[in-house]
Coordinates of C-alpha atoms in Angstrom, one line a residue:
Chain V
M1330 CA -8.8 44.6 7.7
N1331 CA -9.0 42.3 4.7
K1332 CA -10.7 39.2 6.1
F1333 CA -9.3 36.6 3.7
L1334 CA -9.2 33.7 6.1
S1335 CA -11.0 34.2 9.4
L1336 CA -11.2 32.0 12.5
E1337 CA -13.9 33.1 15.0
G1338 CA -14.2 31.5 18.4
V1339 CA -12.9 28.2 17.1
A1340 CA -12.7 25.3 19.6
K1341 CA -12.0 21.6 19.4
V1342 CA -13.4 19.4 22.1
F1343 CA -12.9 15.6 22.1
A1344 CA -15.6 13.5 23.9
L1345 CA -14.0 11.0 26.3
G1346 CA -15.8 8.1 27.7
G1347 CA -18.1 8.5 30.7
G1348 CA -19.4 12.0 29.8
K1349 CA -15.9 13.5 30.2
E1350 CA -14.4 15.7 27.5
Y1351 CA -11.0 17.0 26.6
V1352 CA -10.7 20.6 25.3
A1353 CA -7.8 20.6 22.9
V1354 CA -8.0 24.3 21.7
Q1355 CA -10.5 27.0 22.4
N1356 CA -11.3 30.7 21.8
I1357 CA -9.2 30.9 18.7
D1358 CA -9.7 34.2 17.0
L1359 CA -7.4 34.9 14.1
Q1360 CA -7.6 36.9 10.8
I1361 CA -5.2 36.2 8.0
R1362 CA -4.7 38.5 5.1
E1363 CA -4.3 37.5 1.5
N1364 CA -0.7 36.6 0.5
E1365 CA 0.4 36.7 4.2
I1366 CA 2.7 34.1 5.7
V1367 CA 1.8 33.2 9.2
S1368 CA 3.6 30.8 11.5
I1369 CA 1.9 29.1 14.4
I1370 CA 4.4 28.1 17.1
G1371 CA 4.0 26.4 20.4
H1372 CA 5.2 23.5 22.5
S1373 CA 4.2 20.0 21.4
G1374 CA 0.7 19.2 22.6
C1375 CA -0.5 22.8 22.3
G1376 CA -2.9 21.8 19.5
K1377 CA -1.2 23.6 16.7
S1378 CA -1.6 20.7 14.4
T1379 CA -5.2 20.3 15.4
L1380 CA -5.7 23.9 14.5
L1381 CA -4.2 23.4 11.1
N1382 CA -6.2 20.3 10.5
M1383 CA -9.4 22.2 11.3
I1384 CA -8.5 24.9 8.7
A1385 CA -7.8 22.1 6.3
G1386 CA -11.1 20.6 7.1
L1387 CA -9.5 17.2 7.9
D1388 CA -10.6 17.6 11.6
A1389 CA -14.0 19.2 12.3
H1390 CA -14.1 22.1 14.8
T1391 CA -16.7 21.7 17.5
S1392 CA -17.6 25.3 17.9
G1393 CA -17.0 28.7 16.3
G1394 CA -16.5 29.2 12.6
I1395 CA -13.7 29.2 10.0
Y1396 CA -14.3 31.3 6.9
L1397 CA -12.3 31.5 3.7
T1398 CA -13.3 34.5 1.5
N1399 CA -16.5 34.6 3.6
K1400 CA -17.4 31.0 2.9
E1401 CA -17.6 28.7 5.9
I1402 CA -15.3 25.8 5.8
D1403 CA -17.0 22.4 6.0
G1404 CA -14.6 19.5 5.2
P1405 CA -11.4 19.4 3.2
G1406 CA -10.9 20.8 -0.3
P1407 CA -8.3 21.6 -2.8
E1408 CA -8.5 25.4 -2.2
R1409 CA -6.8 24.6 1.1
A1410 CA -3.8 22.5 0.0
V1411 CA -1.8 20.7 2.7
V1412 CA 1.9 20.0 2.8
F1413 CA 2.0 17.1 5.3
Q1414 CA 4.9 16.6 7.7
N1415 CA 5.8 13.2 6.3
H1416 CA 5.3 14.5 2.7
S1417 CA 2.5 11.8 2.1
L1418 CA 3.6 11.2 -1.5
L1419 CA 2.0 8.1 -3.0
P1420 CA 4.9 5.7 -3.2
W1421 CA 3.6 3.9 -6.3
L1422 CA 3.7 7.0 -8.4
T1423 CA 6.7 8.9 -9.8
V1424 CA 7.5 12.5 -8.8
Y1425 CA 5.7 13.6 -12.0
Q1426 CA 2.7 11.4 -11.5
N1427 CA 2.3 12.5 -7.8
I1428 CA 1.8 16.1 -9.1
E1429 CA -0.2 15.0 -12.1
I1430 CA -2.8 13.1 -10.0
A1431 CA -3.6 16.3 -8.1
V1432 CA -3.6 18.6 -11.2
K1433 CA -5.7 16.1 -13.1
K1434 CA -8.3 15.9 -10.4
V1435 CA -8.6 19.6 -9.6
M1436 CA -8.2 21.0 -13.1
G1437 CA -10.0 18.4 -15.1
E1438 CA -10.8 20.8 -17.9
L1439 CA -7.1 21.0 -19.0
S1440 CA -6.1 19.5 -22.3
K1441 CA -3.4 16.9 -22.4
E1442 CA -0.7 19.4 -23.4
E1443 CA -1.9 22.0 -20.8
L1444 CA -1.8 19.3 -18.1
K1445 CA 1.7 18.3 -19.0
E1446 CA 2.8 21.9 -19.2
R1447 CA 1.3 22.7 -15.8
V1448 CA 2.8 19.6 -14.1
M1449 CA 6.2 20.3 -15.6
K1450 CA 6.0 23.9 -14.5
F1451 CA 5.7 22.8 -10.9
V1452 CA 8.3 20.1 -11.2
Q1453 CA 10.7 22.8 -12.5
M1454 CA 9.6 25.2 -9.8
V1455 CA 11.2 22.9 -7.2
N1456 CA 14.1 22.1 -9.4
L1457 CA 13.3 18.4 -9.8
D1458 CA 13.4 18.0 -13.6
H1459 CA 16.2 15.5 -13.3
A1460 CA 14.1 13.3 -10.8
K1461 CA 10.7 13.6 -12.4
D1462 CA 10.6 9.9 -13.3
K1463 CA 11.9 8.7 -9.9
Y1464 CA 9.7 7.1 -7.3
P1465 CA 9.5 8.6 -3.8
G1466 CA 11.5 5.7 -2.4
E1467 CA 14.5 6.7 -4.6
I1468 CA 14.8 10.4 -3.6
S1469 CA 16.0 12.1 -0.4
G1470 CA 13.7 13.5 2.3
G1471 CA 14.3 17.1 1.2
M1472 CA 13.4 16.3 -2.4
K1473 CA 10.2 14.5 -1.3
Q1474 CA 9.1 17.5 0.7
R1475 CA 9.8 19.7 -2.4
V1476 CA 7.5 17.4 -4.4
G1477 CA 4.9 17.8 -1.6
I1478 CA 5.2 21.6 -1.9
A1479 CA 4.9 21.4 -5.7
R1480 CA 1.9 19.1 -5.5
A1481 CA 0.2 21.5 -3.0
L1482 CA 0.9 24.6 -5.1
S1483 CA 0.0 23.0 -8.4
I1484 CA -3.7 22.9 -7.6
K1485 CA -3.7 26.7 -7.2
P1486 CA -4.9 26.8 -3.6
K1487 CA -6.1 29.9 -1.9
V1488 CA -4.3 28.9 1.2
L1489 CA -1.2 26.7 1.6
L1490 CA -1.2 24.8 4.9
M1491 CA 2.1 23.4 6.0
D1492 CA 2.2 21.1 9.0
E1493 CA 5.8 21.2 10.3
P1494 CA 6.9 20.8 6.7
F1495 CA 10.6 20.6 7.4
G1496 CA 10.5 19.0 10.9
A1497 CA 11.8 15.7 9.8
L1498 CA 14.8 17.1 7.9
D1499 CA 18.4 17.8 8.9
S1500 CA 19.2 21.5 9.5
L1501 CA 21.1 22.1 6.2
T1502 CA 18.3 20.5 4.1
R1503 CA 15.8 22.5 6.2
A1504 CA 17.6 25.8 5.4
N1505 CA 17.7 24.8 1.7
L1506 CA 14.0 24.2 1.7
Q1507 CA 13.3 27.4 3.5
E1508 CA 15.2 29.3 0.8
H1509 CA 13.2 27.4 -1.8
L1510 CA 9.9 28.4 -0.2
M1511 CA 10.9 32.1 0.1
R1512 CA 12.0 32.1 -3.6
I1513 CA 8.7 30.6 -4.7
Q1514 CA 6.8 33.1 -2.5
Q1515 CA 8.9 36.0 -4.1
N1516 CA 7.7 34.9 -7.6
V1517 CA 4.1 33.8 -6.9
K1518 CA 2.4 35.2 -3.8
N1519 CA 0.5 32.6 -1.7
T1520 CA -1.3 32.8 1.6
V1521 CA 0.7 30.4 3.8
I1522 CA 0.1 29.0 7.2
I1523 CA 3.1 27.1 8.7
I1524 CA 3.1 25.1 11.8
T1525 CA 6.5 25.0 13.4
H1526 CA 8.4 24.5 16.6
D1527 CA 11.5 26.2 15.2
I1528 CA 11.9 29.8 16.3
D1529 CA 14.4 30.8 13.6
E1530 CA 12.2 29.3 10.9
A1531 CA 9.2 31.2 12.2
V1532 CA 10.9 34.5 12.2
L1533 CA 12.7 34.0 8.9
L1534 CA 9.6 33.0 6.9
S1535 CA 6.7 34.8 8.5
D1536 CA 5.0 38.1 8.3
R1537 CA 3.4 37.3 11.7
V1538 CA 4.0 34.6 14.3
V1539 CA 1.1 33.3 16.3
M1540 CA 2.2 31.9 19.7
M1541 CA 0.1 29.3 21.3
T1542 CA -0.3 28.7 25.0
N1543 CA 0.1 25.1 26.4
G1544 CA -2.7 22.5 26.2
P1545 CA -5.1 21.4 27.3
A1546 CA -7.5 24.2 26.4
A1547 CA -4.7 25.9 24.4
T1548 CA -5.4 29.2 22.8
I1549 CA -3.5 32.1 21.1
G1550 CA -1.2 33.8 23.6
E1551 CA 0.4 36.5 21.5
I1552 CA 0.7 37.5 17.9
L1553 CA 4.1 39.0 16.8
E1554 CA 4.5 41.2 13.7
V1555 CA 7.8 40.5 11.9
K1556 CA 8.8 43.8 10.3
L1557 CA 11.6 42.6 8.1
E1558 CA 12.0 43.5 4.4
R1559 CA 11.9 40.8 1.8
P1560 CA 13.9 39.1 0.3
R1561 CA 15.4 38.1 3.6
D1562 CA 19.0 36.9 3.9
R1563 CA 19.4 34.4 6.8
V1564 CA 23.0 35.4 7.4
A1565 CA 22.5 39.1 7.4
L1566 CA 19.5 38.7 9.6
Q1567 CA 21.5 37.3 12.5
S1568 CA 22.7 40.8 13.4
D1569 CA 19.5 42.6 12.5
P1570 CA 17.9 44.3 15.5
E1571 CA 14.4 43.5 14.4
Y1572 CA 15.3 39.8 13.9
I1573 CA 16.9 39.7 17.3
R1574 CA 13.8 41.5 18.9
C1575 CA 11.4 38.9 17.3
R1576 CA 13.5 36.0 18.4
E1577 CA 13.7 37.2 21.9
A1578 CA 10.0 37.9 22.0
I1579 CA 9.2 34.3 21.0
L1580 CA 11.9 32.8 23.3
D1581 CA 10.5 34.9 26.2
F1582 CA 7.0 33.6 25.4
L1583 CA 7.9 29.9 25.0
Y1584 CA 10.5 29.6 27.8
K1585 CA 9.4 32.2 30.4
K1586 CA 5.7 32.8 30.1
F1587 CA 4.6 29.4 28.9
A1588 CA 7.6 27.1 29.7
K1589 CA 6.9 23.4 29.6
E1590 CA 8.4 21.5 32.4
D1591 CA 8.3 17.9 31.1
E1592 CA 10.1 18.5 27.9
Chain P
M1457 CA 31.2 -15.9 -6.1
R1458 CA 32.5 -19.4 -6.5
Y1459 CA 31.3 -20.3 -3.0
A1460 CA 27.8 -19.0 -3.9
A1461 CA 27.7 -21.2 -7.0
V1462 CA 28.7 -24.2 -5.0
R1463 CA 26.0 -23.5 -2.5
R1464 CA 23.4 -23.0 -5.2
W1465 CA 24.1 -26.2 -7.1
L1466 CA 26.0 -28.6 -4.9
L1467 CA 23.7 -28.4 -1.8
P1468 CA 20.5 -29.3 -3.6
L1469 CA 22.4 -32.1 -5.4
L1470 CA 23.5 -33.3 -2.0
G1471 CA 19.8 -33.2 -0.9
A1472 CA 18.9 -35.3 -3.9
V1473 CA 21.5 -37.9 -3.0
V1474 CA 20.1 -38.2 0.5
I1475 CA 16.5 -38.5 -0.8
L1476 CA 17.6 -41.2 -3.3
A1477 CA 19.5 -43.1 -0.5
V1478 CA 16.4 -43.1 1.8
W1479 CA 14.2 -44.1 -1.1
S1480 CA 16.5 -46.9 -2.2
S1481 CA 16.7 -48.3 1.3
L1482 CA 12.9 -48.2 1.5
A1483 CA 12.6 -50.1 -1.8
H1484 CA 15.1 -52.6 -0.5
H1485 CA 13.2 -53.3 2.7
I1486 CA 9.6 -53.0 1.7
E1487 CA 8.4 -55.6 -0.8
S1488 CA 7.3 -54.3 -4.2
F1489 CA 8.2 -50.7 -3.2
P1490 CA 9.4 -49.3 -6.5
S1491 CA 13.1 -48.5 -6.7
P1492 CA 14.3 -45.1 -8.0
Y1493 CA 15.6 -46.7 -11.1
D1494 CA 12.4 -48.6 -11.9
T1495 CA 10.4 -45.5 -11.3
Y1496 CA 12.6 -43.6 -13.7
I1497 CA 12.0 -46.2 -16.3
Q1498 CA 8.3 -46.2 -15.6
A1499 CA 8.3 -42.5 -16.2
F1500 CA 10.4 -42.2 -19.3
G1501 CA 10.4 -45.7 -20.8
G1502 CA 13.2 -48.3 -21.2
V1503 CA 14.1 -51.6 -19.8
N1504 CA 13.5 -52.1 -16.1
S1505 CA 15.3 -54.2 -13.5
N1506 CA 13.1 -57.2 -14.4
A1507 CA 14.2 -56.9 -18.0
E1508 CA 10.7 -55.8 -19.1
E1509 CA 10.3 -53.3 -21.9
I1510 CA 8.3 -50.4 -20.4
T1511 CA 6.4 -47.6 -22.2
G1512 CA 6.9 -44.6 -19.9
V1513 CA 4.2 -42.3 -18.6
F1514 CA 5.8 -39.4 -20.4
S1515 CA 6.6 -41.4 -23.6
D1516 CA 3.2 -40.6 -25.0
P1517 CA 1.5 -38.1 -22.7
F1518 CA -1.2 -37.1 -25.3
Y1519 CA -2.7 -40.5 -26.0
V1520 CA -6.5 -41.0 -25.8
A1521 CA -7.5 -44.7 -25.7
N1522 CA -11.1 -44.0 -24.6
E1523 CA -13.0 -41.6 -22.3
D1524 CA -11.6 -43.3 -19.2
D1525 CA -8.1 -43.9 -20.4
K1526 CA -6.1 -40.8 -21.4
G1527 CA -2.5 -39.8 -21.3
I1528 CA -0.9 -37.9 -18.4
F1529 CA -1.1 -34.6 -20.2
W1530 CA -4.9 -34.8 -20.3
Q1531 CA -5.0 -35.7 -16.6
I1532 CA -2.9 -32.7 -15.6
L1533 CA -4.8 -30.4 -18.0
S1534 CA -8.1 -31.4 -16.5
S1535 CA -6.9 -30.8 -13.0
L1536 CA -5.4 -27.4 -13.9
E1537 CA -8.7 -26.4 -15.6
R1538 CA -10.6 -27.2 -12.4
V1539 CA -8.1 -25.4 -10.2
F1540 CA -8.1 -22.3 -12.3
G1541 CA -11.9 -22.4 -12.6
G1542 CA -12.3 -22.5 -8.8
F1543 CA -9.4 -20.1 -8.3
A1544 CA -10.8 -17.5 -10.8
L1545 CA -14.2 -17.6 -9.1
A1546 CA -12.5 -17.2 -5.7
I1547 CA -10.7 -14.1 -6.9
L1548 CA -13.9 -12.7 -8.6
V1549 CA -15.9 -13.0 -5.4
G1550 CA -13.1 -12.8 -2.8
V1551 CA -11.4 -9.5 -3.9
P1552 CA -14.6 -7.3 -3.9
L1553 CA -15.8 -8.9 -0.7
G1554 CA -12.4 -8.3 0.9
L1555 CA -12.4 -4.7 -0.2
M1556 CA -15.8 -4.2 1.4
I1557 CA -14.9 -5.9 4.6
G1558 CA -11.7 -3.9 4.8
M1559 CA -13.4 -0.6 4.2
S1560 CA -16.5 -1.0 6.3
E1561 CA -16.6 -1.8 10.0
V1562 CA -20.2 -3.0 9.6
M1563 CA -19.3 -5.5 6.8
F1564 CA -16.3 -6.7 8.9
E1565 CA -18.5 -7.5 11.9
L1566 CA -21.1 -9.0 9.7
F1567 CA -18.8 -11.5 7.9
N1568 CA -15.8 -12.0 10.2
P1569 CA -17.2 -14.7 12.5
Y1570 CA -18.3 -16.8 9.5
I1571 CA -14.9 -16.4 7.8
Q1572 CA -13.3 -17.7 11.0
I1573 CA -15.7 -20.6 11.2
F1574 CA -15.6 -21.8 7.6
K1575 CA -11.9 -21.1 7.0
P1576 CA -10.7 -24.2 8.9
V1577 CA -13.2 -26.6 7.3
S1578 CA -11.5 -29.4 5.3
P1579 CA -12.3 -29.6 1.6
L1580 CA -13.3 -33.2 2.2
A1581 CA -16.1 -32.1 4.5
W1582 CA -17.5 -29.8 1.8
L1583 CA -17.3 -32.4 -1.0
P1584 CA -20.2 -34.6 -0.2
L1585 CA -22.5 -31.6 0.3
L1586 CA -21.4 -30.0 -3.0
L1587 CA -21.6 -33.4 -4.8
F1588 CA -25.2 -33.7 -3.7
V1589 CA -26.0 -30.1 -4.8
F1590 CA -24.3 -30.2 -8.2
Q1591 CA -24.6 -33.9 -9.1
D1592 CA -21.6 -33.3 -11.4
I1593 CA -18.0 -34.1 -11.0
N1594 CA -16.5 -31.0 -12.6
M1595 CA -18.8 -28.5 -10.9
T1596 CA -18.2 -30.2 -7.6
A1597 CA -14.4 -30.0 -7.9
I1598 CA -14.6 -26.4 -9.0
A1599 CA -17.0 -25.5 -6.2
T1600 CA -14.8 -27.3 -3.6
I1601 CA -11.8 -25.3 -4.7
F1602 CA -13.7 -22.1 -4.7
I1603 CA -15.0 -22.5 -1.2
T1604 CA -11.7 -23.6 0.4
S1605 CA -9.4 -21.2 -1.4
I1606 CA -11.5 -18.0 -1.1
W1607 CA -10.7 -17.4 2.5
P1608 CA -7.0 -16.2 2.2
I1609 CA -8.1 -13.9 -0.6
I1610 CA -10.8 -12.3 1.5
I1611 CA -8.6 -12.0 4.6
N1612 CA -5.6 -10.6 2.8
T1613 CA -7.5 -8.2 0.7
A1614 CA -9.2 -6.8 3.8
L1615 CA -5.9 -6.6 5.5
G1616 CA -4.5 -4.7 2.6
V1617 CA -7.3 -2.2 2.7
R1618 CA -6.8 -1.7 6.4
S1619 CA -3.1 -1.0 5.9
V1620 CA -3.7 2.1 3.8
S1621 CA -2.2 4.9 5.8
Q1622 CA -4.4 7.7 6.9
D1623 CA -1.9 10.1 5.3
Y1624 CA -2.8 8.8 1.8
L1625 CA -6.5 9.0 2.6
N1626 CA -6.0 12.6 3.7
V1627 CA -4.5 13.3 0.3
A1628 CA -7.6 11.8 -1.2
R1629 CA -9.8 14.0 1.0
V1630 CA -8.0 17.2 0.2
L1631 CA -8.3 16.4 -3.5
R1632 CA -12.0 15.5 -3.0
F1633 CA -11.7 12.0 -4.6
S1634 CA -15.0 10.2 -5.1
P1635 CA -15.3 6.9 -3.4
L1636 CA -14.6 5.1 -6.6
E1637 CA -11.5 7.2 -7.3
K1638 CA -10.4 6.6 -3.7
V1639 CA -10.6 2.8 -4.2
R1640 CA -8.9 2.9 -7.6
K1641 CA -6.1 5.4 -7.0
I1642 CA -5.3 5.0 -3.3
I1643 CA -6.7 1.8 -1.8
L1644 CA -6.0 -0.7 -4.7
P1645 CA -2.4 0.2 -5.2
V1646 CA -1.7 -0.4 -1.5
A1647 CA -3.8 -3.5 -1.3
V1648 CA -2.6 -5.2 -4.5
P1649 CA 0.5 -6.8 -2.9
F1650 CA -1.6 -8.1 -0.1
I1651 CA -4.2 -9.4 -2.6
F1652 CA -1.5 -11.3 -4.4
T1653 CA -0.2 -12.8 -1.2
G1654 CA -3.8 -14.0 -0.6
M1655 CA -4.0 -15.3 -4.2
R1656 CA -0.7 -17.1 -3.7
L1657 CA -1.9 -18.9 -0.6
S1658 CA -5.2 -19.6 -2.3
L1659 CA -3.6 -21.2 -5.3
G1660 CA -1.5 -23.3 -3.1
I1661 CA -4.6 -24.5 -1.3
A1662 CA -6.5 -25.1 -4.6
W1663 CA -3.7 -27.3 -5.8
L1664 CA -3.7 -29.3 -2.6
V1665 CA -7.5 -29.7 -2.7
I1666 CA -7.7 -30.8 -6.3
V1667 CA -5.9 -34.1 -5.7
A1668 CA -8.1 -35.0 -2.8
A1669 CA -11.3 -33.9 -4.6
E1670 CA -10.5 -36.0 -7.7
M1671 CA -9.7 -39.1 -5.7
L1672 CA -13.2 -39.0 -4.4
T1673 CA -15.1 -37.8 -7.5
G1674 CA -13.2 -40.0 -10.0
G1675 CA -13.4 -39.5 -13.7
I1676 CA -10.3 -37.7 -14.9
G1677 CA -7.5 -35.6 -13.3
I1678 CA -4.2 -36.1 -11.7
G1679 CA -5.8 -37.0 -8.3
F1680 CA -8.0 -39.6 -9.9
W1681 CA -5.0 -40.9 -11.9
I1682 CA -2.9 -41.5 -8.7
W1683 CA -5.8 -43.3 -7.0
N1684 CA -6.4 -45.3 -10.1
E1685 CA -2.8 -46.4 -10.3
Y1686 CA -3.0 -47.5 -6.7
N1687 CA -6.0 -49.6 -7.5
S1688 CA -4.1 -51.1 -10.5
L1689 CA -1.2 -51.8 -8.2
N1690 CA 1.1 -49.5 -10.2
Y1691 CA 3.0 -48.2 -7.3
H1692 CA 5.7 -46.6 -9.5
N1693 CA 3.0 -44.3 -10.9
I1694 CA 2.0 -43.1 -7.5
I1695 CA 5.5 -41.8 -6.9
I1696 CA 5.5 -40.3 -10.4
G1697 CA 2.2 -38.7 -9.6
I1698 CA 3.5 -37.2 -6.4
M1699 CA 6.4 -35.7 -8.2
I1700 CA 4.1 -34.3 -10.9
V1701 CA 1.9 -32.7 -8.3
G1702 CA 4.9 -31.3 -6.5
L1703 CA 6.6 -29.9 -9.5
I1704 CA 3.4 -28.3 -10.9
G1705 CA 2.6 -26.8 -7.5
F1706 CA 6.1 -25.4 -7.3
G1707 CA 5.8 -24.0 -10.8
L1708 CA 2.4 -22.3 -10.1
D1709 CA 3.9 -20.7 -7.0
I1710 CA 6.8 -19.3 -9.0
I1711 CA 4.5 -17.9 -11.7
I1712 CA 2.1 -16.2 -9.3
G1713 CA 5.1 -14.9 -7.4
R1714 CA 6.5 -13.2 -10.5
I1715 CA 3.1 -11.7 -11.4
A1716 CA 2.8 -10.4 -7.8
D1717 CA 6.2 -8.8 -7.9
Y1718 CA 5.2 -7.0 -11.2
F1719 CA 2.3 -5.4 -9.5
D1720 CA 4.0 -4.6 -6.2
Y1721 CA 4.8 -0.9 -6.0
T1722 CA 7.2 -1.5 -3.2
K1723 CA 9.4 -3.3 -5.7
K1724 CA 9.1 -0.5 -8.3
G1725 CA 12.3 1.4 -9.2
K1726 CA 14.2 -1.5 -7.7
R1727 CA 13.5 -3.7 -10.7

């Protein structure tokens, strides 16, 4: 198996006062192939965001190792771009400038023309030419998240990490963005990890779905292969036996095997 | 629309009428308290109620009789110079200090108790010490303004830094910004509106302080001028002085407010 991104025995333990500790996640073993899209799904509090932050390097893991192309991850870096749940655009910069600030920093060797060309390429990739000079406060939530995706992809990351990227959006906008993401992926292959709590989103977008048990001391419960051809059509999928099988497998995991009472 | 215009112009006018009525009644009941009319004549020249020909304060604001007797323009200018001297120093020292205190827990704990102790000290308490140190009127006035107006700048700058959201800092971490890039591209844009709020408060304090400082140090300046007019029994001019101080303070606040809005990203795109 091609070990592109590899998590080996990863755990996150928080020290509480008085010698006590809280185990958020433990025993995480996961191999992710290049250009694979993997969803991580689980109830809230299962440590899935913690897991993503550890891969991003924003949170340090307390044991085990995370390796990207055989190099151990130690702190954040642009080869692991993050699309944050709340988009995290800088409100004092325009759409164009929000992407430019990333490209400029990561690809400092570009000439002025090349820089502009690259920024515009990613502005166009998410169909935001018309809004490139607008400030984040002037555009819709879906558009902001598109800028977030463009900013993340513009720095040519090895892995794209998405932390509930569409969680804050209404369902129509969410579907629209999922289509966007699939189209982009169709043109340029990326390795993507998506944190989600939406079963349909997980099946629609992923090659594999990683299901997490409940916290504390959460870990990987099952991994599901989604054997659906691409491009995928969300309407046609509704009656596809493989789609239905995958959905049921996740439903079964989340609501039978690891149901959460207090939700 | 018409109602809004009425409110905008008529209500302040009504306020002026009330003030003039109270003033007139004071002038009527207190002996040698200047009436609004005589004060107006004293300011702009003309013939007053005692049929005296008066040269107004503003008739020749630029005159220079000698070192100790100059027109109102020079008095105001000299006060403004001191205010901006002390204010500029306060910004120069206060902003970097505030940035450090906002970014570092250690710096915060090191300085915070002393900020809290020195902040409420009256400028009049600093003045004798500073006069003794500098032995110079100008330096003393500037230093007094510096030391009393620096606190809001430090406090608001630090507050601005602390209000930078972790999300923006995470963006900086993923892009591997250097500490300097982090300050310049993430922290400053967020902190600037706060810094300007501090500067606005600070300039207000500076303008309050200058009048008191100049009354004590003497020489030249609007504060000294008002005190001098009191000693010369020119009560009209005290009232004129109060109005000058008020109007200039109001003007300064508007100007710095405009500048603050220009640099405030939350007002971008809405301009």
